[in-house]
Amino acid sequence: MKSACLVTFGCQMNVHDSQRMEELLRADGYSFVDDPEQADVIVLNTCSVREKAEQKLRSEAGRLKRLDALLIITGCVAQQEGERLLRSMPYIDAILGPDNLHELPAVLRTLEGGAPPQVRASFDTDAPQFLVHQADTSNTPVSAYVTTMKGCNERCSFCIVPYTRGPERYRQADDIVQEIQRLALGGVREIVLLGQTVNSYRDPSVPMAADAHPDESQFAALLRRIAHEAPSIRRLRYTSPHPRHVTPDLLRAHAEIDVLATHVHLPVQSGSDRLLKRMIRRYTREEYVTRANALRAARAGLTLTTDIIVGFPGETDEDFASTLSLVDEVGFAGLFGFKYSPRPYTPALKLRDDVAPELKQERLLALFEKSESQLRAILATRVGTRQQILIEGPSRPGAKTLAGRTLHNEIVHVPESPQATMGSIATVEVLRANKHSLEGRIESIDFAGEIAQVPSFRRVSLPVVSEGA
Ligand code: SAH
Ligand code: F3S
C-alpha cells in the first residue's frame, strides 16, 4: 500500500482542506503515516497569512528534500508563488492552489507515470467546486467543519487571503444542509461552518432580489435551516464572521436557535478608529462595540473572542492604548494576537512597516497579559455552575479524563465514565478553574454519543489566549 503524510499549516480552512485531501487519498488506496520518512508522498498544505508561516514551509521543504518521496505543496503559498516555487525549490513535484486540491489524486498518478513537476493554481470562478466530506467516513469526528463559501471580497489592507483564495464564491444551501445531514447520520454532533467572512453568505440558488432588505441575512436563514433539518446536530458554530455583516436577522437567529453556540469569534483587529480605517475594516470601534453588545443582548451569557493585530503601520502608543481599552470594554474571553507582517500583493505594503519589532513584541505581551486575566476572571465565575458539555474524547492521548466543551467553547475535563462516550452530551458541575480550562464532574448524560473510536482528525481549538503562527 502506498503511504502519504500530510502536514498542515495555518487556519481552520486549511485543516478542513487537509482532512478532505486525506479522504481523497484514502479512497485512492493510500494509508497515512505521521512520519514523513515513512511516506511515499508528502503533502505540505501551506499558509501565507504571515511571513513566519511562509518561512516554516520553506524550512520544512528544505528538510524533506533529501527523502525519496513525492513532495507536493498545496494551499496559499502554492497559489501565491505558483511556478516560481519550482525555481527556488526545484525538488518539488507538484504545486496545487486551494481551488485545485481535488486534482491531487490525478496529479499523483501523472507523476507516478514519470511526468515532470505539475503546477495547478487557477481559481474556479466560473464553476466553483467545494471539497466535501466523503459519504463513507470511517473517521467520523464529534465535530466537523463544513464549508459554506470560499474566497474573500473584503480586501482588508493587511491581508493576502483575497489574493491567495480569490473572490467570494458560495455553496448552495441545499448542498450544505445535505452534507450536514449525512454527517449527522454518521454520529457528528457539532458543525462548525467555515468561511472567510462566513456571515456574508448568500445562497447562489436564490436570485438576488432587487428589493432585498438589508436587515435580512441568508446566513441567518442557513443557520435556521440547519437547526430544523438536521435536528441531531446539538451544536452549531461558525467562523469567522465579519462585524460588518452582523445583521438584525443574525441577532434574531442567536436569540431563537438553541443549538447555536453562546460564543462568537468576531475579529476586530484594532480598537483605534484611525487604524481601523487604514486597515480598511469598514467599521468604527463604536460600531463594533454596538454589534458585540447586540450579540450579547440576543443571547444571555454569550462570550466573544477576537483577532488583534499589533504594530500595524503607524500604530502609536495611543492607538495601542485604544486597543487595550477595547479589550477591557468588550471583555473578550480569549484572543488570537498577531504582530503585523507585511505581505506581498496587499495594499498596506504602501505603508511603511514602522513599528519596531521590539515594540510589536512588547505590545503583544501586554495584550496577552490583559486577555489572560480576563479569561481567568470568566473561568472563575463558572465554578459551582452547571454546564452542558459535548464530550470530544480523552483529555490527552491515554489520559484517564475526558475533555468536553461547553456552549461557550470552554474546555471542561471530567473523570472517565462508561456512559460518557465521545459525542455524548453531559451536564457537569464545574468544580475548579485552571488557567485555560475547567474541571468538573458529570451529573447526567443527556444524549448518548454514537462514536466508538477515537478519530484521527483532531479538532483545532478556537482561541484561548495564543499567538497565532
Ligand atoms: N476572515 C478570515 C481571516 C483570515 S486571516 C478568517 O478569520 O477566517 C486570520 C487573522 O490573521 C486575521 O483576522 C488577522 O488578525 C491576522 N492577519 C491577517 N493578515 C495579517 C498580517 N499581514 N499580519 C499579521 N496578522 C495578520
Ligand atoms: Fe482577510 Fe479581511 Fe478577508 S482579514 S480574509 S481580507 S475579511
Short mmCIF file of C-alpha atoms and ligand atoms in Angstrom, two decimals:
data_model
loop_
_atom_site.label_atom_id
_atom_site.label_comp_id
_atom_site.label_asym_id
_atom_site.label_seq_id
_atom_site.Cartn_x
_atom_site.Cartn_y
_atom_site.Cartn_z
CA MET A 1 0.00 0.00 0.00
CA LYS A 2 1.24 3.50 -0.84
CA SER A 3 1.62 5.79 2.12
CA ALA A 4 1.17 9.52 2.48
CA CYS A 5 1.99 12.13 5.09
CA LEU A 6 0.11 15.40 5.30
CA VAL A 7 1.46 18.44 7.16
CA THR A 8 -0.96 21.32 7.72
CA PHE A 9 -0.08 24.95 8.42
CA GLY A 10 -2.48 27.80 9.13
CA CYS A 11 -6.18 28.25 9.67
CA GLN A 12 -9.27 26.07 10.13
CA MET A 13 -9.90 26.26 6.40
CA ASN A 14 -6.58 24.52 5.80
CA VAL A 15 -7.37 21.91 8.45
CA HIS A 16 -10.65 21.27 6.65
CA ASP A 17 -8.93 21.10 3.27
CA SER A 18 -6.29 18.68 4.59
CA GLN A 19 -8.99 16.40 6.01
CA ARG A 20 -10.73 16.32 2.61
CA MET A 21 -7.40 15.61 0.82
CA GLU A 22 -6.78 12.76 3.25
CA GLU A 23 -10.16 11.27 2.38
CA LEU A 24 -9.47 11.59 -1.35
CA LEU A 25 -6.12 9.82 -1.00
CA ARG A 26 -7.53 7.10 1.26
CA ALA A 27 -10.16 6.43 -1.41
CA ASP A 28 -7.29 6.12 -3.87
CA GLY A 29 -5.59 3.42 -1.80
CA TYR A 30 -3.20 5.46 0.35
CA SER A 31 -2.59 4.82 4.02
CA PHE A 32 -1.45 7.67 6.26
CA VAL A 33 1.69 7.97 8.37
CA ASP A 34 2.80 10.69 10.77
CA ASP A 35 6.49 10.36 9.93
CA PRO A 36 7.46 11.87 6.55
CA GLU A 37 10.45 9.47 6.44
CA GLN A 38 7.99 6.58 6.01
CA ALA A 39 5.89 8.22 3.28
CA ASP A 40 5.80 7.78 -0.50
CA VAL A 41 4.01 11.11 -0.83
CA ILE A 42 4.41 14.19 1.38
CA VAL A 43 1.86 16.98 1.13
CA LEU A 44 2.60 20.34 2.77
CA ASN A 45 -0.64 22.33 2.98
CA THR A 46 0.64 25.85 3.40
CA CYS A 47 -0.31 29.25 4.83
CA SER A 48 1.00 32.66 3.78
CA VAL A 49 -1.00 34.96 6.01
CA ARG A 50 2.15 35.99 7.90
CA GLU A 51 5.79 35.76 6.85
CA LYS A 52 6.54 33.34 9.68
CA ALA A 53 4.12 30.79 8.24
CA GLU A 54 5.73 31.06 4.83
CA GLN A 55 9.21 30.63 6.32
CA LYS A 56 8.03 27.48 8.08
CA LEU A 57 7.12 25.94 4.75
CA ARG A 58 10.50 26.80 3.27
CA SER A 59 12.45 25.27 6.13
CA GLU A 60 10.19 22.20 6.25
CA ALA A 61 10.51 21.64 2.49
CA GLY A 62 14.30 22.06 2.72
CA ARG A 63 14.42 19.45 5.46
CA LEU A 64 12.37 16.97 3.45
CA LYS A 65 14.04 17.34 0.06
CA ARG A 66 16.57 14.55 0.73
CA LEU A 67 13.77 12.00 1.14
CA ASP A 68 12.84 9.72 -1.71
CA ALA A 69 9.19 10.78 -1.73
CA LEU A 70 6.98 12.90 -3.95
CA LEU A 71 6.81 16.38 -2.43
CA ILE A 72 3.57 18.28 -3.05
CA ILE A 73 2.95 21.90 -1.98
CA THR A 74 -0.71 22.89 -1.64
CA GLY A 75 -2.66 25.85 -0.27
CA CYS A 76 -1.95 29.57 -0.03
CA VAL A 77 1.82 29.67 -0.69
CA ALA A 78 1.25 27.38 -3.67
CA GLN A 79 -1.28 29.86 -5.04
CA GLN A 80 0.80 32.92 -4.18
CA GLU A 81 4.04 31.69 -5.69
CA GLY A 82 2.86 29.20 -8.32
CA GLU A 83 5.61 28.21 -10.72
CA ARG A 84 8.13 30.50 -9.00
CA LEU A 85 8.35 27.95 -6.18
CA LEU A 86 9.85 25.47 -8.62
CA ARG A 87 12.68 27.87 -9.33
CA SER A 88 13.65 28.29 -5.70
CA MET A 89 12.82 24.68 -4.77
CA PRO A 90 13.38 22.53 -7.85
CA TYR A 91 12.88 19.33 -5.83
CA ILE A 92 9.13 19.99 -5.53
CA ASP A 93 7.00 17.61 -7.60
CA ALA A 94 3.68 19.47 -7.70
CA ILE A 95 2.06 22.74 -6.71
CA LEU A 96 -1.70 22.93 -6.14
CA GLY A 97 -3.61 26.08 -5.19
CA PRO A 98 -6.62 25.97 -2.83
CA ASP A 99 -9.08 25.59 -5.73
CA ASN A 100 -7.14 22.68 -7.26
CA LEU A 101 -6.91 20.31 -4.31
CA HIS A 102 -9.45 17.86 -5.77
CA GLU A 103 -6.96 17.25 -8.59
CA LEU A 104 -4.44 15.73 -6.15
CA PRO A 105 -5.11 12.02 -6.87
CA ALA A 106 -4.94 12.60 -10.65
CA VAL A 107 -1.76 14.68 -10.30
CA LEU A 108 -0.13 11.91 -8.26
CA ARG A 109 -0.99 9.35 -10.93
CA THR A 110 0.54 11.62 -13.59
CA LEU A 111 3.71 11.98 -11.53
CA GLU A 112 3.94 8.26 -10.88
CA GLY A 113 3.81 7.84 -14.66
CA GLY A 114 7.03 9.88 -14.87
CA ALA A 115 5.61 13.33 -15.69
CA PRO A 116 7.63 16.48 -14.89
CA PRO A 117 6.61 18.78 -12.00
CA GLN A 118 2.97 19.87 -12.19
CA VAL A 119 1.55 23.31 -11.37
CA ARG A 120 -2.22 23.79 -10.90
CA ALA A 121 -3.09 27.19 -9.46
CA SER A 122 -6.20 28.59 -11.11
CA PHE A 123 -9.40 29.82 -9.47
CA ASP A 124 -12.61 28.08 -10.47
CA THR A 125 -14.61 31.29 -10.66
CA ASP A 126 -16.95 30.06 -13.42
CA ALA A 127 -17.97 26.78 -11.82
CA PRO A 128 -16.82 26.74 -8.19
CA GLN A 129 -16.03 23.34 -6.71
CA PHE A 130 -16.17 22.65 -2.98
CA LEU A 131 -14.43 19.89 -1.11
CA VAL A 132 -16.98 17.92 0.89
CA HIS A 133 -16.76 15.07 3.41
CA GLN A 134 -16.78 11.68 1.72
CA ALA A 135 -20.04 9.80 2.31
CA ASP A 136 -18.26 6.83 3.83
CA THR A 137 -16.08 8.21 6.54
CA SER A 138 -14.74 5.64 8.94
CA ASN A 139 -13.23 8.56 10.75
CA THR A 140 -16.33 10.33 11.99
CA PRO A 141 -15.37 13.18 14.29
CA VAL A 142 -17.59 14.60 17.05
CA SER A 143 -17.22 17.98 15.45
CA ALA A 144 -16.95 18.62 11.72
CA TYR A 145 -16.01 21.63 9.65
CA VAL A 146 -18.32 22.38 6.74
CA THR A 147 -17.52 24.97 4.08
CA THR A 148 -20.18 27.49 3.14
CA MET A 149 -18.14 29.74 0.90
CA LYS A 150 -14.61 30.32 -0.28
CA GLY A 151 -12.55 33.40 -1.08
CA CYS A 152 -12.98 36.90 0.33
CA ASN A 153 -14.21 40.19 -1.15
CA GLU A 154 -13.23 42.39 1.79
CA ARG A 155 -9.66 43.36 0.94
CA CYS A 156 -8.53 44.41 4.39
CA SER A 157 -5.33 46.29 3.61
CA PHE A 158 -3.01 43.89 5.51
CA CYS A 159 -4.43 40.61 4.25
CA ILE A 160 -3.20 38.32 1.48
CA VAL A 161 -6.21 35.97 1.61
CA PRO A 162 -8.20 37.70 -1.18
CA TYR A 163 -5.12 37.16 -3.38
CA THR A 164 -4.48 33.53 -2.43
CA ARG A 165 -8.10 32.38 -2.13
CA GLY A 166 -9.73 34.54 -4.78
CA PRO A 167 -13.14 36.20 -4.87
CA GLU A 168 -16.10 35.03 -2.79
CA ARG A 169 -17.98 32.02 -4.12
CA TYR A 170 -20.81 30.37 -2.23
CA ARG A 171 -22.18 26.86 -1.94
CA GLN A 172 -25.86 26.17 -2.48
CA ALA A 173 -27.72 25.95 0.83
CA ASP A 174 -29.27 22.60 -0.22
CA ASP A 175 -25.77 21.11 -0.65
CA ILE A 176 -24.60 22.43 2.70
CA VAL A 177 -27.68 21.10 4.52
CA GLN A 178 -27.40 17.69 2.81
CA GLU A 179 -23.75 17.37 3.75
CA ILE A 180 -24.62 18.18 7.37
CA GLN A 181 -27.49 15.65 7.37
CA ARG A 182 -25.08 12.97 6.15
CA LEU A 183 -22.57 13.87 8.84
CA ALA A 184 -25.31 13.80 11.50
CA LEU A 185 -26.26 10.27 10.40
CA GLY A 186 -22.63 9.25 10.92
CA GLY A 187 -22.73 10.49 14.52
CA VAL A 188 -21.35 14.04 14.17
CA ARG A 189 -22.81 16.23 16.92
CA GLU A 190 -21.25 19.62 16.23
CA ILE A 191 -20.92 21.56 13.00
CA VAL A 192 -18.53 24.47 12.55
CA LEU A 193 -19.45 26.43 9.42
CA LEU A 194 -16.42 27.87 7.68
CA GLY A 195 -15.93 30.93 5.50
CA GLN A 196 -13.50 33.85 5.37
CA THR A 197 -16.44 36.15 6.08
CA VAL A 198 -18.89 33.38 6.82
CA ASN A 199 -21.80 35.68 7.62
CA SER A 200 -21.73 37.36 4.22
CA TYR A 201 -23.05 34.02 2.91
CA ARG A 202 -25.63 34.12 0.11
CA ASP A 203 -27.35 31.15 -1.43
CA PRO A 204 -26.41 31.18 -5.11
CA SER A 205 -29.64 29.35 -5.97
CA VAL A 206 -31.73 32.27 -4.68
CA PRO A 207 -31.94 35.10 -7.23
CA MET A 208 -30.66 38.42 -5.87
CA ALA A 209 -33.87 40.33 -5.21
CA ALA A 210 -33.53 43.97 -6.16
CA ASP A 211 -35.53 44.93 -3.08
CA ALA A 212 -33.78 42.54 -0.66
CA HIS A 213 -33.97 44.08 2.76
CA PRO A 214 -30.52 44.75 4.21
CA ASP A 215 -31.72 43.52 7.62
CA GLU A 216 -32.31 40.05 6.24
CA SER A 217 -29.49 37.63 6.07
CA GLN A 218 -29.24 34.47 4.04
CA PHE A 219 -26.64 33.34 6.55
CA ALA A 220 -29.24 33.52 9.34
CA ALA A 221 -31.64 31.61 7.07
CA LEU A 222 -28.96 28.92 6.60
CA LEU A 223 -28.48 28.61 10.37
CA ARG A 224 -32.26 28.16 10.79
CA ARG A 225 -32.40 25.50 8.08
CA ILE A 226 -29.56 23.52 9.65
CA ALA A 227 -31.21 23.67 13.08
CA HIS A 228 -34.54 22.44 11.66
CA GLU A 229 -33.38 19.97 9.05
CA ALA A 230 -30.54 18.31 10.97
CA PRO A 231 -32.04 18.07 14.48
CA SER A 232 -29.45 15.61 15.78
CA ILE A 233 -26.79 18.30 15.43
CA ARG A 234 -26.56 19.57 19.02
CA ARG A 235 -24.03 22.36 18.46
CA LEU A 236 -23.72 24.85 15.67
CA ARG A 237 -20.80 27.27 15.39
CA TYR A 238 -19.42 29.44 12.64
CA THR A 239 -16.10 31.13 11.95
CA SER A 240 -15.16 33.81 11.15
CA PRO A 241 -17.88 36.40 10.83
CA HIS A 242 -17.09 39.95 9.74
CA PRO A 243 -18.52 42.61 12.08
CA ARG A 244 -19.97 44.40 9.05
CA HIS A 245 -22.41 41.54 8.42
CA VAL A 246 -23.79 41.16 11.93
CA THR A 247 -27.37 41.92 10.82
CA PRO A 248 -30.57 42.18 12.91
CA ASP A 249 -31.59 38.89 11.33
CA LEU A 250 -28.42 37.19 12.57
CA LEU A 251 -29.07 38.61 16.05
CA ARG A 252 -32.57 37.11 15.95
CA ALA A 253 -31.05 33.76 14.95
CA HIS A 254 -28.87 33.90 18.07
CA ALA A 255 -31.93 34.62 20.19
CA GLU A 256 -34.01 31.82 18.64
CA ILE A 257 -31.72 28.89 17.78
CA ASP A 258 -30.93 26.85 20.88
CA VAL A 259 -28.14 24.80 19.32
CA LEU A 260 -26.26 27.90 18.23
CA ALA A 261 -23.19 28.29 20.44
CA THR A 262 -23.18 31.01 23.07
CA HIS A 263 -19.78 32.05 21.78
CA VAL A 264 -18.82 34.04 18.69
CA HIS A 265 -15.32 34.66 17.36
CA LEU A 266 -15.61 38.19 15.97
CA PRO A 267 -12.27 39.55 14.67
CA VAL A 268 -11.79 43.25 15.50
CA GLN A 269 -8.07 43.80 14.61
CA SER A 270 -7.73 47.15 16.44
CA GLY A 271 -9.50 49.43 18.89
CA SER A 272 -8.36 52.64 17.18
CA ASP A 273 -10.63 54.22 14.59
CA ARG A 274 -7.63 55.69 12.82
CA LEU A 275 -6.09 52.25 12.37
CA LEU A 276 -9.38 50.53 11.53
CA LYS A 277 -9.62 52.97 8.65
CA ARG A 278 -6.06 52.29 7.50
CA MET A 279 -6.81 48.59 7.73
CA ILE A 280 -9.94 49.10 5.57
CA ARG A 281 -12.09 47.21 8.06
CA ARG A 282 -15.17 49.28 7.23
CA TYR A 283 -16.49 49.73 10.76
CA THR A 284 -15.66 52.03 13.65
CA ARG A 285 -14.80 50.98 17.16
CA GLU A 286 -18.23 52.16 18.27
CA GLU A 287 -19.99 50.10 15.58
CA TYR A 288 -18.02 47.04 16.65
CA VAL A 289 -18.91 47.54 20.31
CA THR A 290 -22.58 48.08 19.43
CA ARG A 291 -22.67 44.82 17.48
CA ALA A 292 -20.80 42.88 20.14
CA ASN A 293 -23.27 44.14 22.74
CA ALA A 294 -26.22 43.34 20.48
CA LEU A 295 -24.99 39.74 20.19
CA ARG A 296 -24.79 39.51 23.96
CA ALA A 297 -28.22 41.06 24.36
CA ALA A 298 -29.63 38.50 21.91
CA ARG A 299 -28.35 35.54 23.89
CA ALA A 300 -27.70 35.68 27.61
CA GLY A 301 -24.16 34.81 28.61
CA LEU A 302 -22.73 34.87 25.07
CA THR A 303 -18.93 35.20 25.11
CA LEU A 304 -16.76 36.78 22.45
CA THR A 305 -13.24 36.08 21.27
CA THR A 306 -11.31 38.01 18.66
CA ASP A 307 -8.27 38.53 16.43
CA ILE A 308 -6.00 41.52 17.00
CA ILE A 309 -3.01 42.79 15.03
CA VAL A 310 -0.40 44.85 16.89
CA GLY A 311 2.17 47.07 15.22
CA PHE A 312 0.22 47.88 12.08
CA PRO A 313 1.95 50.73 10.16
CA GLY A 314 1.50 53.99 12.00
CA GLU A 315 0.28 52.42 15.27
CA THR A 316 1.14 54.88 18.05
CA ASP A 317 1.15 54.26 21.79
CA GLU A 318 -2.25 55.95 21.84
CA ASP A 319 -3.66 53.69 19.14
CA PHE A 320 -2.45 50.65 21.04
CA ALA A 321 -3.90 52.03 24.28
CA SER A 322 -7.25 52.20 22.43
CA THR A 323 -6.90 48.53 21.53
CA LEU A 324 -6.24 47.62 25.17
CA SER A 325 -9.20 49.70 26.29
CA LEU A 326 -11.40 47.96 23.72
CA VAL A 327 -10.31 44.57 25.07
CA ASP A 328 -11.39 45.83 28.50
CA GLU A 329 -14.63 47.29 27.27
CA VAL A 330 -15.76 44.20 25.36
CA GLY A 331 -14.35 41.76 27.92
CA PHE A 332 -13.14 39.17 25.41
CA ALA A 333 -12.88 35.61 26.69
CA GLY A 334 -9.82 35.00 24.53
CA LEU A 335 -7.96 36.27 21.52
CA PHE A 336 -5.52 35.46 18.79
CA GLY A 337 -2.87 38.18 18.76
CA PHE A 338 -0.54 38.79 15.81
CA LYS A 339 2.38 41.05 15.08
CA TYR A 340 1.78 42.84 11.79
CA SER A 341 3.67 41.14 8.99
CA PRO A 342 3.91 42.88 5.59
CA ARG A 343 2.57 40.57 2.88
CA PRO A 344 3.05 40.66 -0.89
CA TYR A 345 0.17 41.97 -3.03
CA THR A 346 -1.52 43.73 -0.10
CA PRO A 347 -2.50 47.45 -0.13
CA ALA A 348 -0.74 48.01 3.24
CA LEU A 349 2.63 47.45 1.54
CA LYS A 350 2.41 51.10 0.51
CA LEU A 351 2.63 52.00 4.21
CA ARG A 352 5.99 51.80 5.89
CA ASP A 353 6.27 48.93 8.43
CA ASP A 354 7.38 51.46 11.01
CA VAL A 355 6.72 49.85 14.39
CA ALA A 356 9.98 48.36 15.69
CA PRO A 357 9.98 44.56 16.19
CA GLU A 358 10.71 45.00 19.93
CA LEU A 359 7.73 47.33 20.28
CA LYS A 360 5.47 44.88 18.45
CA GLN A 361 6.60 42.17 20.85
CA GLU A 362 6.05 44.41 23.88
CA ARG A 363 2.53 45.27 22.73
CA LEU A 364 1.71 41.64 22.02
CA LEU A 365 2.76 40.67 25.55
CA ALA A 366 0.71 43.48 27.08
CA LEU A 367 -2.27 42.32 25.06
CA PHE A 368 -1.88 38.71 26.19
CA GLU A 369 -1.49 39.72 29.80
CA LYS A 370 -4.79 41.57 29.72
CA SER A 371 -6.55 38.81 27.85
CA GLU A 372 -5.23 36.10 30.19
CA SER A 373 -6.53 37.95 33.23
CA GLN A 374 -9.94 38.42 31.61
CA LEU A 375 -10.13 34.73 30.78
CA ARG A 376 -9.18 33.81 34.36
CA ALA A 377 -11.95 36.04 35.68
CA ILE A 378 -14.52 34.49 33.34
CA LEU A 379 -13.47 30.90 34.16
CA ALA A 380 -13.62 31.68 37.90
CA THR A 381 -17.30 32.64 37.53
CA ARG A 382 -18.05 29.14 36.18
CA VAL A 383 -17.02 27.35 39.38
CA GLY A 384 -20.11 25.99 41.12
CA THR A 385 -22.29 26.31 37.99
CA ARG A 386 -23.80 23.55 35.85
CA GLN A 387 -22.79 23.43 32.19
CA GLN A 388 -23.71 21.16 29.34
CA ILE A 389 -20.67 19.76 27.56
CA LEU A 390 -20.15 17.85 24.34
CA ILE A 391 -17.56 15.15 25.03
CA GLU A 392 -14.83 15.13 22.42
CA GLY A 393 -12.52 12.39 23.72
CA PRO A 394 -9.66 11.80 26.16
CA SER A 395 -8.10 14.99 27.56
CA ARG A 396 -4.78 13.79 26.15
CA PRO A 397 -3.89 10.54 24.45
CA GLY A 398 -4.02 7.86 27.14
CA ALA A 399 -5.46 10.19 29.81
CA LYS A 400 -7.96 8.98 32.41
CA THR A 401 -10.02 12.12 32.00
CA LEU A 402 -12.29 13.18 29.17
CA ALA A 403 -12.48 16.64 27.67
CA GLY A 404 -15.66 18.30 26.55
CA ARG A 405 -16.70 21.79 25.56
CA THR A 406 -19.41 24.00 26.91
CA LEU A 407 -21.65 26.05 24.64
CA HIS A 408 -19.21 28.90 25.39
CA ASN A 409 -16.41 26.77 23.88
CA GLU A 410 -14.69 26.40 27.25
CA ILE A 411 -12.94 23.08 27.86
CA VAL A 412 -14.07 21.00 30.86
CA HIS A 413 -12.11 17.93 31.99
CA VAL A 414 -14.15 15.21 33.73
CA PRO A 415 -13.22 11.77 35.10
CA GLU A 416 -13.75 8.88 32.68
CA SER A 417 -17.08 7.11 32.93
CA PRO A 418 -18.50 4.22 30.90
CA GLN A 419 -21.59 6.21 29.84
CA ALA A 420 -19.66 9.27 28.75
CA THR A 421 -18.57 8.25 25.26
CA MET A 422 -17.38 10.57 22.53
CA GLY A 423 -20.23 12.61 21.17
CA SER A 424 -22.25 12.36 24.40
CA ILE A 425 -23.79 15.48 25.83
CA ALA A 426 -23.46 15.62 29.60
CA THR A 427 -24.46 18.02 32.33
CA VAL A 428 -21.48 18.69 34.56
CA GLU A 429 -20.92 20.55 37.78
CA VAL A 430 -17.84 22.75 37.49
CA LEU A 431 -15.54 22.20 40.47
CA ARG A 432 -12.36 24.06 39.60
CA ALA A 433 -10.95 26.62 37.20
CA ASN A 434 -7.47 26.14 35.72
CA LYS A 435 -5.58 28.71 33.69
CA HIS A 436 -7.24 27.85 30.38
CA SER A 437 -9.79 25.17 31.23
CA LEU A 438 -12.25 23.90 33.82
CA GLU A 439 -12.57 20.68 35.81
CA GLY A 440 -15.86 19.13 36.76
CA ARG A 441 -17.88 16.02 37.44
CA ILE A 442 -20.64 14.51 35.36
CA GLU A 443 -24.13 14.79 36.83
CA SER A 444 -26.11 13.25 34.00
CA ILE A 445 -25.81 12.09 30.40
CA ASP A 446 -28.37 13.98 28.36
CA PHE A 447 -27.67 12.45 24.94
CA ALA A 448 -25.69 9.30 24.32
CA GLY A 449 -22.78 9.55 21.92
CA GLU A 450 -22.68 7.26 18.94
CA ILE A 451 -18.99 7.38 18.17
CA ALA A 452 -16.98 4.47 19.50
CA GLN A 453 -13.49 5.07 18.20
CA VAL A 454 -11.12 7.99 18.53
CA PRO A 455 -10.88 9.66 15.12
CA SER A 456 -7.54 10.65 13.70
CA PHE A 457 -8.83 14.14 12.88
CA ARG A 458 -8.01 16.50 15.68
CA ARG A 459 -10.15 19.50 16.19
CA VAL A 460 -8.30 22.79 16.18
CA SER A 461 -9.32 24.93 19.11
CA LEU A 462 -10.75 28.34 18.90
CA PRO A 463 -8.55 30.73 20.80
CA VAL A 464 -8.00 30.71 24.47
CA VAL A 465 -5.10 33.11 24.54
CA SER A 466 -2.47 32.47 21.99
CA GLU A 467 -0.10 33.82 19.45
CA GLY A 468 -1.16 32.59 16.05
CA ALA A 469 1.55 31.12 13.85
N1 SAH B 1 -11.53 36.20 7.66
C1 SAH B 1 -10.50 35.23 7.92
C2 SAH B 1 -9.26 35.90 8.38
C3 SAH B 1 -8.09 35.17 7.88
S1 SAH B 1 -6.58 35.76 8.46
C4 SAH B 1 -10.99 34.21 8.91
O1 SAH B 1 -10.98 34.51 10.10
O2 SAH B 1 -11.30 33.12 8.55
C5 SAH B 1 -6.70 35.44 10.21
C6 SAH B 1 -6.17 36.55 11.02
O3 SAH B 1 -4.80 36.75 10.74
C7 SAH B 1 -6.81 37.91 10.76
O4 SAH B 1 -8.02 38.08 11.43
C8 SAH B 1 -5.74 38.86 11.23
O5 SAH B 1 -5.88 39.15 12.61
C9 SAH B 1 -4.45 38.08 11.02
N2 SAH B 1 -3.69 38.60 9.89
C10 SAH B 1 -4.05 38.64 8.59
N3 SAH B 1 -3.08 39.22 7.85
C11 SAH B 1 -2.08 39.57 8.70
C12 SAH B 1 -0.82 40.22 8.55
N4 SAH B 1 -0.41 40.64 7.36
N5 SAH B 1 -0.05 40.39 9.65
C13 SAH B 1 -0.47 39.97 10.86
N6 SAH B 1 -1.65 39.37 11.07
C14 SAH B 1 -2.46 39.16 10.01
FE1 F3S B 2 -8.52 38.81 5.19
FE2 F3S B 2 -10.15 40.78 5.85
FE3 F3S B 2 -10.95 38.85 4.20
S1 F3S B 2 -8.79 39.68 7.24
S2 F3S B 2 -9.80 37.07 4.80
S3 F3S B 2 -9.39 40.34 3.79
S4 F3S B 2 -12.14 39.81 5.86
#
